[in-house]
PDB file of C-alpha atoms in Angstrom:
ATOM      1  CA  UNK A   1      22.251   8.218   5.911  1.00  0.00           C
ATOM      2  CA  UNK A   2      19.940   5.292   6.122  1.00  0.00           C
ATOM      3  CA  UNK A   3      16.890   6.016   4.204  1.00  0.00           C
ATOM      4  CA  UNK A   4      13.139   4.331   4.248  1.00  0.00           C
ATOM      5  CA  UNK A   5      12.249   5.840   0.819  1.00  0.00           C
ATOM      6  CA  UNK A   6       8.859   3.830   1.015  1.00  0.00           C
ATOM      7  CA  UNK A   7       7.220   3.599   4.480  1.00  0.00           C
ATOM      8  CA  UNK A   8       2.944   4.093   5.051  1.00  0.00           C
ATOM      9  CA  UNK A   9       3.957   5.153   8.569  1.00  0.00           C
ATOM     10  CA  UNK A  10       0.388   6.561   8.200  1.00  0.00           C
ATOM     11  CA  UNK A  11      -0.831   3.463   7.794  1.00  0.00           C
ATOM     12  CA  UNK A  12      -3.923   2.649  10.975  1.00  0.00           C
ATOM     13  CA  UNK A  13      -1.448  -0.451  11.457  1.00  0.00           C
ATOM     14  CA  UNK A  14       1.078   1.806  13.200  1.00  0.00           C
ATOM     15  CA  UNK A  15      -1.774   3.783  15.004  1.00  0.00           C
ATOM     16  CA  UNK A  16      -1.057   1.760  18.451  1.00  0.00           C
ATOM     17  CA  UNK A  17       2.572   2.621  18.620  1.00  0.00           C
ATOM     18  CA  UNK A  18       3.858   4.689  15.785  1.00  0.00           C
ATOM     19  CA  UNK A  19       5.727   7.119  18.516  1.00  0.00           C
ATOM     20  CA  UNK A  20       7.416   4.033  19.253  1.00  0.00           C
ATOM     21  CA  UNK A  21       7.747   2.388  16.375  1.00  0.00           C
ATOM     22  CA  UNK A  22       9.660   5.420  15.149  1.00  0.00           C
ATOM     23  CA  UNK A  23      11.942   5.435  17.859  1.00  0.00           C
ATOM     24  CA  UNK A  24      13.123   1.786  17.529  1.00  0.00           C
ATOM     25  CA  UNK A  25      14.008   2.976  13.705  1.00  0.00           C
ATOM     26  CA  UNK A  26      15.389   5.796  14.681  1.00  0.00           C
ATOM     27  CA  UNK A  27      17.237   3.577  17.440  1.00  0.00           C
ATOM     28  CA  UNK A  28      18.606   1.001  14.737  1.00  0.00           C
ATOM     29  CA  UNK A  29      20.029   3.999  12.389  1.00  0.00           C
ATOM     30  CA  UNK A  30      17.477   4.592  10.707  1.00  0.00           C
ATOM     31  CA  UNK A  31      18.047   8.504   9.103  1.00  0.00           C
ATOM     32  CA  UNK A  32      14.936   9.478   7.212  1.00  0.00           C
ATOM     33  CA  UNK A  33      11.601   8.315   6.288  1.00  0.00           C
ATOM     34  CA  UNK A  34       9.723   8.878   2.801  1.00  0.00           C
ATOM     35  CA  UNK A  35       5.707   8.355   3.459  1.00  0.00           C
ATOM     36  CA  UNK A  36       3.741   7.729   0.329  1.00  0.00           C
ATOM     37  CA  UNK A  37       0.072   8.079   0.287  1.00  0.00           C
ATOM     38  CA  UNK A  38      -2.240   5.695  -1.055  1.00  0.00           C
ATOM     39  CA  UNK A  39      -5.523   8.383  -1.674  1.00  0.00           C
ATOM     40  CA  UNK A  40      -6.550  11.738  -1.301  1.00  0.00           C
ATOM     41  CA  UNK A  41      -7.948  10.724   2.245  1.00  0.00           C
ATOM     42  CA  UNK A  42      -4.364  10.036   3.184  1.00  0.00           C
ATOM     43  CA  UNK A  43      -2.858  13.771   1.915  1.00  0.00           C
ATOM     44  CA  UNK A  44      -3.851  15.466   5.457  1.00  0.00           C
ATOM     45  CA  UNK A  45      -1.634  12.153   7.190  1.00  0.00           C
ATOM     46  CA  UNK A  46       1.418  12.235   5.460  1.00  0.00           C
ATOM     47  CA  UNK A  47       1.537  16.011   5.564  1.00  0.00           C
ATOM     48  CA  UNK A  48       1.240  15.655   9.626  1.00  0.00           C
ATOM     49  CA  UNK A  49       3.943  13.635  10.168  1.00  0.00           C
ATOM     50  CA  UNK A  50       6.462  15.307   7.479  1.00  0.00           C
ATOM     51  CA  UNK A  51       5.160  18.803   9.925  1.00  0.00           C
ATOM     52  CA  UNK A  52       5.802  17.048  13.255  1.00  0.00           C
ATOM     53  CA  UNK A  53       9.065  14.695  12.379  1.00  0.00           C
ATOM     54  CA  UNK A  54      11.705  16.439  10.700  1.00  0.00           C
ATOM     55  CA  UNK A  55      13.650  13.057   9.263  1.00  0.00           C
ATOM     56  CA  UNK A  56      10.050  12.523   7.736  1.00  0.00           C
ATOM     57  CA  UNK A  57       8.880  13.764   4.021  1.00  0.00           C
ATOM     58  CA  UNK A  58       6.084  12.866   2.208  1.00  0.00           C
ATOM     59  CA  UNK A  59       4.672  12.263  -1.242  1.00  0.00           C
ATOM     60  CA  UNK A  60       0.872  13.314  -2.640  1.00  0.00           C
ATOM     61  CA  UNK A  61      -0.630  10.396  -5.217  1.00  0.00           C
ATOM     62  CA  UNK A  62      -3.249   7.908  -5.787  1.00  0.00           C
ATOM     63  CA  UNK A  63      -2.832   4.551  -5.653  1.00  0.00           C
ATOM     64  CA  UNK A  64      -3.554   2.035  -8.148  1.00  0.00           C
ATOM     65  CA  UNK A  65      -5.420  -0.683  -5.885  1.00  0.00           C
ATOM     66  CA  UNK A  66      -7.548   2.576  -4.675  1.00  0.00           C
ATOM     67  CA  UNK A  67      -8.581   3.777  -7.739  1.00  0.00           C
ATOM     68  CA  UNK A  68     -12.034   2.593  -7.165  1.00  0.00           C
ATOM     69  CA  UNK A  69     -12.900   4.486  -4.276  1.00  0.00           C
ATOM     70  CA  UNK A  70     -11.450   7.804  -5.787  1.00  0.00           C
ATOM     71  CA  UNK A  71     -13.587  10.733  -7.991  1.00  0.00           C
ATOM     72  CA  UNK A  72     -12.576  12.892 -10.662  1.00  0.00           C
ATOM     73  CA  UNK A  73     -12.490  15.510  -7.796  1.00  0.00           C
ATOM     74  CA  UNK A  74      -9.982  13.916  -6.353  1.00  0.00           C
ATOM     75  CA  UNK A  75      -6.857  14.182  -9.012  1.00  0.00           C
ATOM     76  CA  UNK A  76      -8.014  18.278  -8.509  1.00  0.00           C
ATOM     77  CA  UNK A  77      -7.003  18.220  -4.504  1.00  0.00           C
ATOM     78  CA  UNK A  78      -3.991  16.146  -5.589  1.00  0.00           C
ATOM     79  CA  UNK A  79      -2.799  19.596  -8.204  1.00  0.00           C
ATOM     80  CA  UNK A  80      -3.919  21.925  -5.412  1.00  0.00           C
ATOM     81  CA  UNK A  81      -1.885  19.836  -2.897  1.00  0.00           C
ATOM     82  CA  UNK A  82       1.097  19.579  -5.163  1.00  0.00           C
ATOM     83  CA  UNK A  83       0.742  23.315  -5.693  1.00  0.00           C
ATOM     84  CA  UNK A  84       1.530  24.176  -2.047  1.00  0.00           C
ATOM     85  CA  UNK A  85       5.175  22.492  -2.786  1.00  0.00           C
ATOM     86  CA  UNK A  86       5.364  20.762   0.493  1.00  0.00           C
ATOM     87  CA  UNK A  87       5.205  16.800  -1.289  1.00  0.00           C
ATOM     88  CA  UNK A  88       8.826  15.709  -2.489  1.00  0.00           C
ATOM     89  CA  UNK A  89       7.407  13.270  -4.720  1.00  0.00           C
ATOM     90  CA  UNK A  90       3.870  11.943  -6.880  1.00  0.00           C
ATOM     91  CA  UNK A  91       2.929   8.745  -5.445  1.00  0.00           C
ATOM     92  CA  UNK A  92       2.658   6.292  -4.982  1.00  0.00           C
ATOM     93  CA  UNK A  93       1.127   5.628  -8.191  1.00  0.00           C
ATOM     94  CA  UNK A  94       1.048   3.361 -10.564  1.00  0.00           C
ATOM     95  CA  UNK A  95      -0.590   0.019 -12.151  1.00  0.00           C
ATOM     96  CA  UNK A  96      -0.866  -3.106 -10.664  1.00  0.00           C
ATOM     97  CA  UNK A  97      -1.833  -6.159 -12.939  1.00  0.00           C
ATOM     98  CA  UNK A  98      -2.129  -8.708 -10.110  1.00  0.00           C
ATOM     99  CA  UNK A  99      -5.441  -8.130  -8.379  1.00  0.00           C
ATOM    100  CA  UNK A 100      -7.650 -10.274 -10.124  1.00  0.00           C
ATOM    101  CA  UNK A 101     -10.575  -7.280 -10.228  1.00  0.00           C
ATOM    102  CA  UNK A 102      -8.576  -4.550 -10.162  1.00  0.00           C
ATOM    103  CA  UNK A 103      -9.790  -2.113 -13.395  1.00  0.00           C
ATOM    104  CA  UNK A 104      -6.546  -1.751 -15.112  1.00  0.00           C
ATOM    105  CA  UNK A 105      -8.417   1.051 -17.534  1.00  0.00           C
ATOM    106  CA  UNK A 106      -9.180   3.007 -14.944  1.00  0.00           C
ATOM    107  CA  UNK A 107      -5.701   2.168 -13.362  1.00  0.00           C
ATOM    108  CA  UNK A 108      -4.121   3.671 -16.285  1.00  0.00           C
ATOM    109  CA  UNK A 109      -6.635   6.888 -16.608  1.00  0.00           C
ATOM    110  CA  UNK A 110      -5.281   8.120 -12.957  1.00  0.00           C
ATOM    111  CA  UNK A 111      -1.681   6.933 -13.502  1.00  0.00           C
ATOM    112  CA  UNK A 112      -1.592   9.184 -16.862  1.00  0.00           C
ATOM    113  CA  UNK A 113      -3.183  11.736 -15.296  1.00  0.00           C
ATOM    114  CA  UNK A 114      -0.778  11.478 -12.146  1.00  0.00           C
ATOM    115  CA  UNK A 115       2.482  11.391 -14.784  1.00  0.00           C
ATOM    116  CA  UNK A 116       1.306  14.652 -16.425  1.00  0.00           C
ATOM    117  CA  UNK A 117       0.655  16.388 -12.831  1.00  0.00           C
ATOM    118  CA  UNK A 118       4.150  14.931 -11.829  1.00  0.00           C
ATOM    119  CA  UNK A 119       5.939  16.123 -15.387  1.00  0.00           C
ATOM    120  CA  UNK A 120       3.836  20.012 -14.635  1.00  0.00           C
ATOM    121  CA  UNK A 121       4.873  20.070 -10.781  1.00  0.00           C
ATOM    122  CA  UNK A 122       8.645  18.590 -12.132  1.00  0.00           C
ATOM    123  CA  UNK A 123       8.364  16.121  -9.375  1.00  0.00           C
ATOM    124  CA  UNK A 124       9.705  12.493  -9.415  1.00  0.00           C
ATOM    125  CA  UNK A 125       7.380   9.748  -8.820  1.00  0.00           C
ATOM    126  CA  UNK A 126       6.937   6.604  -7.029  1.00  0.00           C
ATOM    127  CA  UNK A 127       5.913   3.804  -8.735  1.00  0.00           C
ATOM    128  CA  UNK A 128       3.708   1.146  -7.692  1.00  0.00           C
ATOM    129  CA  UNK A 129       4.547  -1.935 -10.364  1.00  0.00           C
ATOM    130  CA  UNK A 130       3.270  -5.287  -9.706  1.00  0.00           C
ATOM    131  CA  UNK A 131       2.990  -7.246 -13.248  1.00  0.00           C
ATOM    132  CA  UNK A 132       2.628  -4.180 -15.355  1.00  0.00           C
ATOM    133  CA  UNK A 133       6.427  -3.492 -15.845  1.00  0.00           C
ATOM    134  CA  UNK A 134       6.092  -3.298 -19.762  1.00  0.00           C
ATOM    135  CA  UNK A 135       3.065  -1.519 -19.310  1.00  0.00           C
ATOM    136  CA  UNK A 136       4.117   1.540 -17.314  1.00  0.00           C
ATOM    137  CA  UNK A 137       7.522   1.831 -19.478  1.00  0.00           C
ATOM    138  CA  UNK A 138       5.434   2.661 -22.129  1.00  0.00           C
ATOM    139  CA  UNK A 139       3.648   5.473 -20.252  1.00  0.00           C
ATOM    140  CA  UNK A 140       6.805   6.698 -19.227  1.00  0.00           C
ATOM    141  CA  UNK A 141       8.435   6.779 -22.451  1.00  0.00           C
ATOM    142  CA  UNK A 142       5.514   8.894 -23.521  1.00  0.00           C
ATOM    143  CA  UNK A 143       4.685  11.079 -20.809  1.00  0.00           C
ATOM    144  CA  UNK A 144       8.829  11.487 -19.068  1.00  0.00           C
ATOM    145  CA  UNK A 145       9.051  12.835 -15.784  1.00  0.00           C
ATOM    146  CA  UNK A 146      12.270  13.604 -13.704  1.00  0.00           C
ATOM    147  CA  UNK A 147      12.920  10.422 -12.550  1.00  0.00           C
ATOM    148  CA  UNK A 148      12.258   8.856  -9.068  1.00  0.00           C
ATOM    149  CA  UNK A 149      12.030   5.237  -7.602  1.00  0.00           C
ATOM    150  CA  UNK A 150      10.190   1.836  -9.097  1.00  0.00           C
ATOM    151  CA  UNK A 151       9.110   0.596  -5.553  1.00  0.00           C
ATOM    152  CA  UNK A 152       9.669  -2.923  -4.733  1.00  0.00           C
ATOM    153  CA  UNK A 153      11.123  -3.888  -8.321  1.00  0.00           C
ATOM    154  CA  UNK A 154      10.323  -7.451  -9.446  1.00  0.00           C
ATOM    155  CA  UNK A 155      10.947  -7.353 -12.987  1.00  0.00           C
ATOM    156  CA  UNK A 156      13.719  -8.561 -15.228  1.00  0.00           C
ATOM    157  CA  UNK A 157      17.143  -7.558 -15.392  1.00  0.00           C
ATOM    158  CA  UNK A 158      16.173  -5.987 -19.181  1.00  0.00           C
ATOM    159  CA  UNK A 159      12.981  -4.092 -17.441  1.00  0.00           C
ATOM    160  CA  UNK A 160      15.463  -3.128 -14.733  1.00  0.00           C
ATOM    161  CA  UNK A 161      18.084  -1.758 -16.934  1.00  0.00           C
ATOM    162  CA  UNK A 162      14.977   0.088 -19.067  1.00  0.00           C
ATOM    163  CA  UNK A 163      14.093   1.518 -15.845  1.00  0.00           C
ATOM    164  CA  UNK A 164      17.541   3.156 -15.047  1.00  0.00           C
ATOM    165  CA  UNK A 165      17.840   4.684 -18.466  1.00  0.00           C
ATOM    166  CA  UNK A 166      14.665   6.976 -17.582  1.00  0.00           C
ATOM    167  CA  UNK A 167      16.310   7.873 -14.408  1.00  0.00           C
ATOM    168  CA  UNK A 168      14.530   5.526 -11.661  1.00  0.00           C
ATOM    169  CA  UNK A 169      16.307   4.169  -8.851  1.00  0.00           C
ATOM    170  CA  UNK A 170      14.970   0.487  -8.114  1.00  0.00           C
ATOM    171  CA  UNK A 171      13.688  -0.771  -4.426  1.00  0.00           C
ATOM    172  CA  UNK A 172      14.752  -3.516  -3.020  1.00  0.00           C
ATOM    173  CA  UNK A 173      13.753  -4.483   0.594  1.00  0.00           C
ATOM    174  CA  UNK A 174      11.984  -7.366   2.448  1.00  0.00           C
ATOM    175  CA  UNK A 175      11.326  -9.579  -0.732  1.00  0.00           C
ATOM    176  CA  UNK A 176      14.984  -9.575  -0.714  1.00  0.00           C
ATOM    177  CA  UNK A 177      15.513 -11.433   2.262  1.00  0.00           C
ATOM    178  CA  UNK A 178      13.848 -14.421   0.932  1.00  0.00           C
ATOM    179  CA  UNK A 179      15.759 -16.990  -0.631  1.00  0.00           C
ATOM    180  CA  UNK A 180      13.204 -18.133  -2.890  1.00  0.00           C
ATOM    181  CA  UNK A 181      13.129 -14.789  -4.185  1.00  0.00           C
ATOM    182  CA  UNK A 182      16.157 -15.514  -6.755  1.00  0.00           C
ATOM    183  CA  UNK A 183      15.431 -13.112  -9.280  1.00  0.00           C
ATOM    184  CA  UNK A 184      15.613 -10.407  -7.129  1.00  0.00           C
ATOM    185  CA  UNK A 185      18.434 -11.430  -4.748  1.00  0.00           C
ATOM    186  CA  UNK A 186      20.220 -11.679  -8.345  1.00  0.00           C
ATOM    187  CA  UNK A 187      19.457  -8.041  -9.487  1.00  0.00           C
ATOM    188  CA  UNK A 188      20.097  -6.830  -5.696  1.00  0.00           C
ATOM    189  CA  UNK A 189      23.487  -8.319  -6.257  1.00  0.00           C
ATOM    190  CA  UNK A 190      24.463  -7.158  -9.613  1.00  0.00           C
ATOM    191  CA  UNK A 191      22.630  -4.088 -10.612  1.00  0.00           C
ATOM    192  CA  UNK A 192      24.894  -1.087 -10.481  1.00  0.00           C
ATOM    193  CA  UNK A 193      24.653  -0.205  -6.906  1.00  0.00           C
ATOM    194  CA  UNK A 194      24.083   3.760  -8.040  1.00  0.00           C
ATOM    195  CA  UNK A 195      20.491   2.475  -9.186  1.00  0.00           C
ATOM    196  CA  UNK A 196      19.680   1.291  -5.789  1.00  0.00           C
ATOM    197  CA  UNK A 197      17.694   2.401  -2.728  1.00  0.00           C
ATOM    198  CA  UNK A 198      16.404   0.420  -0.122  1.00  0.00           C
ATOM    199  CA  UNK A 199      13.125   0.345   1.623  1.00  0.00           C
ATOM    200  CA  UNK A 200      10.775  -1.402   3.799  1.00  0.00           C
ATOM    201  CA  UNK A 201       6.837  -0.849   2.370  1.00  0.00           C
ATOM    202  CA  UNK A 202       6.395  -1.087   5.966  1.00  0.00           C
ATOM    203  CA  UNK A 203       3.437  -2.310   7.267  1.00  0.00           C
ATOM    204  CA  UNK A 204       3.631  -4.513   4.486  1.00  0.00           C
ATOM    205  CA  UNK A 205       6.054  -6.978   2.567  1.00  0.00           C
ATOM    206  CA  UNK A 206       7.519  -8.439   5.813  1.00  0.00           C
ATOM    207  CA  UNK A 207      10.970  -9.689   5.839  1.00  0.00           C
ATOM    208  CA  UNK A 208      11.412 -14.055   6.593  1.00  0.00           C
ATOM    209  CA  UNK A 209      11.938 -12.822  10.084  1.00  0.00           C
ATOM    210  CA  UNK A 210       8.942 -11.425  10.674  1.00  0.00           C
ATOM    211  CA  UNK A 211       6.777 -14.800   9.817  1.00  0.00           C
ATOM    212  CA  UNK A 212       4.347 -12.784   7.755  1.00  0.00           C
ATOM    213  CA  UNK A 213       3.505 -10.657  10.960  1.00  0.00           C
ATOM    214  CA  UNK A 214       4.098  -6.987  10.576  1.00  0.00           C
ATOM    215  CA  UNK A 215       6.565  -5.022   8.941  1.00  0.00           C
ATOM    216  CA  UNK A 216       8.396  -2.295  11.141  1.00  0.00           C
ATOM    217  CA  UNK A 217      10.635   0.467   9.326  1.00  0.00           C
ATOM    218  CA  UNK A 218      13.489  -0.850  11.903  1.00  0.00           C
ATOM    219  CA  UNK A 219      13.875  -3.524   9.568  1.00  0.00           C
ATOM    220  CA  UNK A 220      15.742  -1.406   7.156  1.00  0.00           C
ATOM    221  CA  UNK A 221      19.229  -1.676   9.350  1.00  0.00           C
ATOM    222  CA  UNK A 222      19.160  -5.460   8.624  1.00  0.00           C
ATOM    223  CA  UNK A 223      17.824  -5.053   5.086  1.00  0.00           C
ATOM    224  CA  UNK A 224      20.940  -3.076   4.838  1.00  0.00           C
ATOM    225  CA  UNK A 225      23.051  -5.748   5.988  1.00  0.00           C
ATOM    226  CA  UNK A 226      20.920  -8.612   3.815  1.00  0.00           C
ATOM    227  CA  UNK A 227      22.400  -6.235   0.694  1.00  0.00           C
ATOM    228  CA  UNK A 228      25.548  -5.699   1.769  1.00  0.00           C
ATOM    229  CA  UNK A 229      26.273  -9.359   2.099  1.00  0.00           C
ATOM    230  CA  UNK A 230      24.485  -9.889  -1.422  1.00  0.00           C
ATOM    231  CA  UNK A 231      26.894  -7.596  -3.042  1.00  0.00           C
ATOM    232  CA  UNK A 232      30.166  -8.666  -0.731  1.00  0.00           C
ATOM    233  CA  UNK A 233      30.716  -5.089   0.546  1.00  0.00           C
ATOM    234  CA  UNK A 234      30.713  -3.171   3.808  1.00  0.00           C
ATOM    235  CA  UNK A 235      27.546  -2.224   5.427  1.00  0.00           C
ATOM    236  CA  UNK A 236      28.691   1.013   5.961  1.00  0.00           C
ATOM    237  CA  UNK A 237      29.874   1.712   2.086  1.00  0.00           C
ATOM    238  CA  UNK A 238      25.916   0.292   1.861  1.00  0.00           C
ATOM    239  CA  UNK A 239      24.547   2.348   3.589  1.00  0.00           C
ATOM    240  CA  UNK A 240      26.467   5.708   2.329  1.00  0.00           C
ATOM    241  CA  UNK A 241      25.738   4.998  -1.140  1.00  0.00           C
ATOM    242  CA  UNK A 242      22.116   4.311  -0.836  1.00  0.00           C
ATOM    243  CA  UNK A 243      21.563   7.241   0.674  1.00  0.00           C
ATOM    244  CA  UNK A 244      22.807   9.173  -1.831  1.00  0.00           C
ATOM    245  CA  UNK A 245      21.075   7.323  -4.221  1.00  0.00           C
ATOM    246  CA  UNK A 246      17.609   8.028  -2.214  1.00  0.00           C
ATOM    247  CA  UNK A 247      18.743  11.624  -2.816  1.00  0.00           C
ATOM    248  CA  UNK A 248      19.334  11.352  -6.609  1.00  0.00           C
ATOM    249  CA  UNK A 249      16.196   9.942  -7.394  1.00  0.00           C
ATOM    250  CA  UNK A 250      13.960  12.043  -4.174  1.00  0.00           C
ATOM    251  CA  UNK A 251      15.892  15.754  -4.289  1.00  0.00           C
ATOM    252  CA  UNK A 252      13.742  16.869  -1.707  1.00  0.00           C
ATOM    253  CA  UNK A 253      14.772  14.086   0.862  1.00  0.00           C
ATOM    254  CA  UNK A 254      18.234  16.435   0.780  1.00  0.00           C
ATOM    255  CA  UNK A 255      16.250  18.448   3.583  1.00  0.00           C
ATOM    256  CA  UNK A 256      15.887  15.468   6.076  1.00  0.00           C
ATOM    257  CA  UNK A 257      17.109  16.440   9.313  1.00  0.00           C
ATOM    258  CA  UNK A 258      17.368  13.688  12.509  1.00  0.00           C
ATOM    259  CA  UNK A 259      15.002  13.904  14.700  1.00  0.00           C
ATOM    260  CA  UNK A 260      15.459  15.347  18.024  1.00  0.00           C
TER     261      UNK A 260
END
C-alpha cells in the first residue's frame, strides 16, 4: 500500500477542496493517510477525519513552532486524548533549531514532556527535526520510546544511521525531488530501504513541480517513482516495501482500510 505517513490534511489550506483533494490521492494510488496535529486546537480535526475516512489515522502532539501559543493545560488534554486510544502515534513533536525566535527551552520542556506521555501511552512518535538532529538523539537516548518516524530527515548519513538504531523509520518526500538537495537524494538512495517511508508534509514542502505552490498528498505516487529511480528498482517493489515499513514504525496504520 501507498502510504502518506505525514499529511496536515487538516490543514485550512485544504478547506476549499479537501473532498477532492482526497479523491485525486486516492485516484493516483494513494492507500492511507497519517494526519499529524500541530496543537491541541487541532486534536478535534484529525480525530474527524480518521472517524469519517477509513484509509485516514491520526496522531495527538504539539508542535515545536507552536509551542508559544500552547499552556500547561494543554499537555493534560493531550494524556486525556491519548487515553481514549484512538491516536496511532505522539506528534508531531519535536525541536526545530531554524526559526530564528523560536524558544528552543521551551521547545525542549514540551518535547520531554511529549516523549514521556509517548513512552507511558507506548506509542511511537513523529518527529519534527529541523537543525536539532544531535539534540533530540540525546532526548531519545534518555527518555526511549517504541520507535516511529523522523519526518522529513535532513541530517547526515551518521545521524541517519543513529536514528535507525532507536527504531525510527526516516521520511523522505518532496525535498527529494530537488536536485540541489544532494545530501538527501544520497541517503534516499543508499539507506537500507527497510528504514524508509515516504511522505508528502502536504500542504507544505512542495515538490520542483509544484513551483513552490501547494503541496497535494497526490504527489506521493510520483514521489514514489522519484525513489524508485534513486535506488534503480521497480516502483512497485517501492511501493510494497514502504508500506510495510510505514507499518513497522506506525502499528496502528495496520488498520487502514480504502476508502469507499
Amino acid at each position: 500500500m501507498l502510504i502518506d505517513t505525514h499529511c496536515h490534511l487538516d490543514a485550512a489550506e485544504f478547506d476549499a477542496d479537501r473532498p477532492g483533494i482526497l479523491a485525486a490521492a486516492r485516484a493516483a494510488g494513494v492507500g492511507g493517510f497519517l494526519v499529524p496535529a500541530v496543537g491541541a486546537t487541532d486534536f478535534d480535526a484529525v480525530a474527524a477525519l480518521s472517524r469519517a475516512n477509513p484509509d485516514c489515522r491520526h496522531a495527538f502532539g504539539i508542535h515545536p513552532m507552536y509551542v508559544g501559543q500552547a499552556g500547561p493545560d494543554d499537555l493534560d488534554r493531550l494524556r486525556e486524548r491519548l487515553a481514549e486510544g484512538s491516536a496511532v502515534a505522539v506528534g508531531e513533536i519535536g525541536l526545530d533549531g531554524f526559526v530564528p525566535d523560536g524558544d528552543l527551552p521551551l521547545q525542549m520542556r514540551y518535547f520531554e514532556a511529549q516523549l514521556r506521555l509517548a513512552r507511558d501511552f507506548d506509542l511511537p512518535v513523529v518527529l519534527h527535526i529541523r537543525r536539532a538532529q544531535d539534540e533530540i538523539l540525546k532526548f531519545l537516548r534518555r527518555i526511549p520510546v517504541p520507535g516511529g518516524i523522523a519526518h522529513a530527515f535532513n541530517g547526515s548519513r551518521q545521524q541517519a544511521d543513529a536514528f535507525i538504531k532507536l527504531g525510527f523509520r526516516l521520511g523522505f518526500g518532496g525535498a527529494m525531488t530537488y536536485p540541489g538537495s544532494r545530501r538527501i537524494r544520497e541517503l534516499a538512495a543508499t539507506l537500507q530501504l527497510e528504514s524508509i517511508v515516504l511522505e508528502t508534509d502536504a500542504p507544505d514542502i512542495p515538490p520542483v513541480w509544484c513551483g513552490g505552490g501547494r503541496n497535494d498528498p497526490g504527489n506521493l505516487a510520483r514521489f514514489a517513482h522519484e525513489l524508485a529511480a534513486l535506488r534503480d528498482m521497480p516502483v512497485e517493489a517501492l511501493i510494497a516495501a514502504t508500506g510495510v515499513n510505514a507499518v513497522a514504525a506506525i502499528p496502528g496504520l495496520a488498520t487502514l482500510r480504502p476508502a469507499g
